[in-house]
C-alpha cells in the first residue's frame, strides 16, 4: 500500500485530490491544511510520499521539505502546485524535493508521477530538465601577475547575484528564494568572500567581469 500525506490549504483541492487518488486500490491518502501539521504528524507516522502545496500560510512547501530532509526521513517529497516553479527549480531540488506535479495534471498523469516517485524515478517537464546543471561553477581567477585562484560559485549564489543586479533588497531576496533575511545575509557574505569584495556594487562588477552575470542594470 502506498501511503500519501497531502498538505494543501485549499479545501476544494484537498477534496478533489483525495477523490482522484482513493480510486486506486493500492493508495491511501491523508490530507491536512498546513505545513506545521505535516511536521507534527511525521513525528509519529510514516508515509511513502509527501504531496506538498508550494504556497501555504505559515510554513510553505519548501520549508517543510527542508525540515523533513534535515531529519533524513525516508520519504519522497513532491511539490504539488498550480504556480510556475521554474524560477525556484534548483532551490527546490537542493531542499530534498524529488518531483513536481501540477494541479492541472490529469488523474492519469498524477497517478503515474506518484508511482514513479515510489520507484525512485521522477517525471519532469523538458523545460525543467534544461535547468539541471552542476551545483558549482568554478572559475580560475587571476590575482596578481602569476597567481591563479579557483573560485567556486554555487547555482544558488549565482541566482542571488542575478537578482541583486536589479537592486533587490534583502527582504525581496528572502521572498524570492523562500529564505529568512538572515539566511540571505549569510549567502551574501559568502559571495563577498569568494569574490574578495565588500559591497553589492563591487560584487556585481566583479561577477560581471568573471562572466557570472550579464545584462548589468543599475536601476
CSV table of C-alpha atoms in Angstrom, one decimal:
chain,number,residue,atom,x,y,z
A,1,UNK,CA,0.0,0.0,0.0
A,2,UNK,CA,1.3,3.4,-1.0
A,3,UNK,CA,0.7,5.9,1.8
A,4,UNK,CA,0.4,9.6,0.9
A,5,UNK,CA,0.3,12.7,3.1
A,6,UNK,CA,-1.2,15.7,1.3
A,7,UNK,CA,-0.8,19.2,2.6
A,8,UNK,CA,-2.9,22.0,0.9
A,9,UNK,CA,-4.7,24.9,2.4
A,10,UNK,CA,-7.5,24.9,-0.2
A,11,UNK,CA,-10.4,22.6,0.9
A,12,UNK,CA,-11.6,22.1,-2.7
A,13,UNK,CA,-8.1,21.0,-3.8
A,14,UNK,CA,-7.8,18.5,-0.9
A,15,UNK,CA,-11.2,17.0,-1.6
A,16,UNK,CA,-10.6,16.8,-5.4
A,17,UNK,CA,-7.2,15.2,-4.9
A,18,UNK,CA,-8.5,12.7,-2.4
A,19,UNK,CA,-11.3,11.8,-4.8
A,20,UNK,CA,-8.7,11.2,-7.6
A,21,UNK,CA,-6.4,9.0,-5.5
A,22,UNK,CA,-8.7,7.0,-3.4
A,23,UNK,CA,-9.9,5.1,-6.5
A,24,UNK,CA,-6.6,3.4,-6.6
A,25,UNK,CA,-6.8,0.2,-4.6
A,26,UNK,CA,-3.1,0.4,-3.5
A,27,UNK,CA,-3.1,4.0,-2.4
A,28,UNK,CA,-4.3,5.6,0.8
A,29,UNK,CA,-4.2,9.3,1.4
A,30,UNK,CA,-4.3,11.5,4.5
A,31,UNK,CA,-4.9,15.3,4.0
A,32,UNK,CA,-4.0,18.3,6.2
A,33,UNK,CA,-4.2,22.0,5.6
A,34,UNK,CA,-0.8,23.3,6.7
A,35,UNK,CA,2.9,22.5,6.8
A,36,UNK,CA,3.0,22.6,10.5
A,37,UNK,CA,0.5,19.7,10.6
A,38,UNK,CA,2.8,17.7,8.3
A,39,UNK,CA,5.7,18.1,10.7
A,40,UNK,CA,3.6,17.2,13.7
A,41,UNK,CA,2.1,14.1,12.0
A,42,UNK,CA,5.5,13.0,10.8
A,43,UNK,CA,6.7,12.8,14.4
A,44,UNK,CA,4.5,9.7,14.9
A,45,UNK,CA,3.6,8.4,11.5
A,46,UNK,CA,5.5,7.3,8.4
A,47,UNK,CA,4.5,7.9,4.8
A,48,UNK,CA,5.8,6.9,1.4
A,49,UNK,CA,5.1,10.2,-0.2
A,50,UNK,CA,4.6,13.8,1.0
A,51,UNK,CA,2.5,15.8,-1.5
A,52,UNK,CA,3.1,19.4,-0.6
A,53,UNK,CA,1.5,22.6,-1.9
A,54,UNK,CA,4.3,25.1,-2.5
A,55,UNK,CA,2.5,28.2,-1.3
A,56,UNK,CA,0.7,27.8,2.1
A,57,UNK,CA,0.2,30.2,5.0
A,58,UNK,CA,2.7,29.9,7.8
A,59,UNK,CA,5.1,27.2,6.6
A,60,UNK,CA,5.3,26.8,2.9
A,61,UNK,CA,6.1,23.6,1.0
A,62,UNK,CA,9.8,24.4,0.6
A,63,UNK,CA,10.3,25.0,4.3
A,64,UNK,CA,8.6,21.7,5.1
A,65,UNK,CA,10.8,19.9,2.5
A,66,UNK,CA,13.9,21.4,4.1
A,67,UNK,CA,12.8,20.3,7.6
A,68,UNK,CA,12.0,16.8,6.6
A,69,UNK,CA,15.2,16.4,4.6
A,70,UNK,CA,17.3,17.7,7.6
A,71,UNK,CA,15.8,14.8,9.6
A,72,UNK,CA,16.9,12.3,6.9
A,73,UNK,CA,13.4,10.8,6.7
A,74,UNK,CA,12.9,8.1,4.2
A,75,UNK,CA,10.0,9.7,2.3
A,76,UNK,CA,9.6,11.0,-1.2
A,77,UNK,CA,8.7,14.7,-1.3
A,78,UNK,CA,6.7,16.0,-4.2
A,79,UNK,CA,5.7,19.6,-4.8
A,80,UNK,CA,2.0,19.9,-5.8
A,81,UNK,CA,1.3,23.4,-7.2
A,82,UNK,CA,-0.5,25.5,-9.7
A,83,UNK,CA,2.3,28.0,-9.8
A,84,UNK,CA,5.3,28.1,-12.1
A,85,UNK,CA,8.1,26.5,-10.2
A,86,UNK,CA,10.7,27.1,-12.9
A,87,UNK,CA,12.4,30.1,-11.1
A,88,UNK,CA,12.7,28.0,-7.9
A,89,UNK,CA,13.6,24.6,-9.5
A,90,UNK,CA,17.2,24.3,-8.4
A,91,UNK,CA,16.4,25.6,-4.9
A,92,UNK,CA,13.6,23.0,-4.5
A,93,UNK,CA,15.8,20.2,-5.7
A,94,UNK,CA,18.5,21.3,-3.2
A,95,UNK,CA,15.9,21.2,-0.5
A,96,UNK,CA,15.2,17.5,-1.0
A,97,UNK,CA,12.3,17.6,-3.4
A,98,UNK,CA,12.3,14.7,-5.8
A,99,UNK,CA,9.4,15.6,-8.1
A,100,UNK,CA,6.7,18.1,-9.1
A,101,UNK,CA,3.0,17.6,-10.0
A,102,UNK,CA,0.9,20.4,-11.5
A,103,UNK,CA,-2.6,20.8,-10.1
A,104,UNK,CA,-3.7,21.0,-13.7
A,105,UNK,CA,-2.5,17.4,-14.3
A,106,UNK,CA,-4.9,14.7,-15.3
A,107,UNK,CA,-5.7,11.9,-12.9
A,108,UNK,CA,-3.6,9.5,-15.1
A,109,UNK,CA,-0.6,11.9,-15.0
A,110,UNK,CA,-0.8,12.3,-11.3
A,111,UNK,CA,-1.0,8.5,-10.6
A,112,UNK,CA,1.9,7.9,-13.0
A,113,UNK,CA,4.0,10.5,-11.2
A,114,UNK,CA,3.3,9.1,-7.8
A,115,UNK,CA,4.2,5.6,-8.9
A,116,UNK,CA,7.4,6.8,-10.4
A,117,UNK,CA,8.3,8.6,-7.2
A,118,UNK,CA,7.8,5.4,-5.1
A,119,UNK,CA,10.1,3.6,-7.6
A,120,UNK,CA,12.8,6.2,-7.2
A,121,UNK,CA,12.1,7.8,-10.5
A,122,UNK,CA,10.8,11.3,-11.5
A,123,UNK,CA,8.9,12.8,-14.4
A,124,UNK,CA,9.9,16.4,-15.2
A,125,UNK,CA,8.8,18.8,-17.9
A,126,UNK,CA,11.5,19.2,-20.5
A,127,UNK,CA,11.9,22.9,-19.8
A,128,UNK,CA,12.9,22.0,-16.2
A,129,UNK,CA,15.4,19.4,-17.4
A,130,UNK,CA,17.3,22.2,-19.1
A,131,UNK,CA,17.9,23.7,-15.7
A,132,UNK,CA,19.7,20.7,-14.4
A,133,UNK,CA,23.3,21.7,-14.1
A,134,UNK,CA,26.4,21.4,-11.9
A,135,UNK,CA,26.0,22.7,-8.4
A,136,UNK,CA,29.2,24.7,-8.6
A,137,UNK,CA,30.6,26.9,-11.3
A,138,UNK,CA,34.4,27.0,-11.0
A,139,UNK,CA,36.5,29.9,-12.4
A,140,UNK,CA,40.2,30.4,-12.5
A,141,UNK,CA,40.7,33.9,-11.3
A,142,UNK,CA,43.9,35.8,-11.7
A,143,UNK,CA,45.2,37.6,-8.6
A,144,UNK,CA,48.4,39.5,-9.3
A,145,UNK,CA,50.6,38.7,-12.3
A,146,UNK,CA,51.2,35.0,-11.7
A,147,UNK,CA,48.7,33.8,-9.1
A,148,UNK,CA,45.6,31.9,-10.1
A,149,UNK,CA,42.8,31.3,-7.5
A,150,UNK,CA,39.9,28.9,-8.1
A,151,UNK,CA,36.5,30.5,-7.3
A,152,UNK,CA,33.6,28.1,-6.8
A,153,UNK,CA,30.2,29.7,-7.1
A,154,UNK,CA,27.1,27.6,-6.4
A,155,UNK,CA,24.0,27.8,-8.6
A,156,UNK,CA,22.1,29.3,-5.6
A,157,UNK,CA,24.8,32.0,-5.2
A,158,UNK,CA,24.7,32.7,-8.9
A,159,UNK,CA,20.9,33.1,-8.8
A,160,UNK,CA,21.3,35.6,-5.9
A,161,UNK,CA,23.9,37.5,-7.9
A,162,UNK,CA,21.5,37.8,-10.8
A,163,UNK,CA,18.7,39.2,-8.6
A,164,UNK,CA,20.9,41.8,-6.8
A,165,UNK,CA,21.8,43.2,-10.2
A,166,UNK,CA,18.3,44.6,-10.5
A,167,UNK,CA,18.6,46.1,-7.0
A,168,UNK,CA,16.6,43.6,-5.0
A,169,UNK,CA,16.6,44.3,-1.2
A,170,UNK,CA,17.4,41.5,1.3
A,171,UNK,CA,13.7,41.3,2.1
A,172,UNK,CA,12.8,40.9,-1.6
A,173,UNK,CA,15.5,38.2,-2.0
A,174,UNK,CA,14.1,36.4,1.0
A,175,UNK,CA,10.7,36.3,-0.6
A,176,UNK,CA,12.1,35.2,-4.0
A,177,UNK,CA,14.2,32.3,-2.6
A,178,UNK,CA,11.8,31.3,0.3
A,179,UNK,CA,14.5,32.1,2.9
A,180,UNK,CA,14.8,34.2,6.0
A,181,UNK,CA,16.6,37.5,5.7
A,182,UNK,CA,19.3,36.2,8.0
A,183,UNK,CA,20.0,33.3,5.6
A,184,UNK,CA,20.2,35.8,2.7
A,185,UNK,CA,22.7,37.8,4.6
A,186,UNK,CA,24.8,34.7,5.1
A,187,UNK,CA,24.8,33.9,1.4
A,188,UNK,CA,25.7,37.5,0.5
A,189,UNK,CA,28.6,37.3,3.0
A,190,UNK,CA,29.8,34.1,1.4
A,191,UNK,CA,29.6,35.6,-2.1
A,192,UNK,CA,31.5,38.7,-1.0
A,193,UNK,CA,34.2,36.5,0.5
A,194,UNK,CA,34.5,34.4,-2.6
A,195,UNK,CA,34.7,37.4,-4.9
A,196,UNK,CA,37.0,39.3,-2.5
A,197,UNK,CA,34.7,42.3,-2.4
A,198,UNK,CA,33.0,44.3,0.4
A,199,UNK,CA,29.8,45.7,-1.2
A,200,UNK,CA,27.0,44.8,-3.6
A,201,UNK,CA,28.3,47.2,-6.2
A,202,UNK,CA,31.7,45.6,-6.1
A,203,UNK,CA,30.2,42.1,-6.2
A,204,UNK,CA,28.1,43.0,-9.3
A,205,UNK,CA,31.2,44.5,-11.1
A,206,UNK,CA,33.4,41.5,-10.2
A,207,UNK,CA,30.7,38.9,-11.1
A,208,UNK,CA,30.2,40.6,-14.5
A,209,UNK,CA,33.9,40.7,-15.1
A,210,UNK,CA,34.1,37.0,-14.5
A,211,UNK,CA,31.1,36.3,-16.7
A,212,UNK,CA,28.8,35.1,-13.8
A,213,UNK,CA,26.1,37.6,-14.7
A,214,UNK,CA,25.1,39.6,-17.8
A,215,UNK,CA,22.8,42.4,-18.7
A,216,UNK,CA,24.0,44.8,-16.0
A,217,UNK,CA,21.2,47.0,-14.8
A,218,UNK,CA,22.0,49.5,-12.1
A,219,UNK,CA,18.4,50.8,-11.6
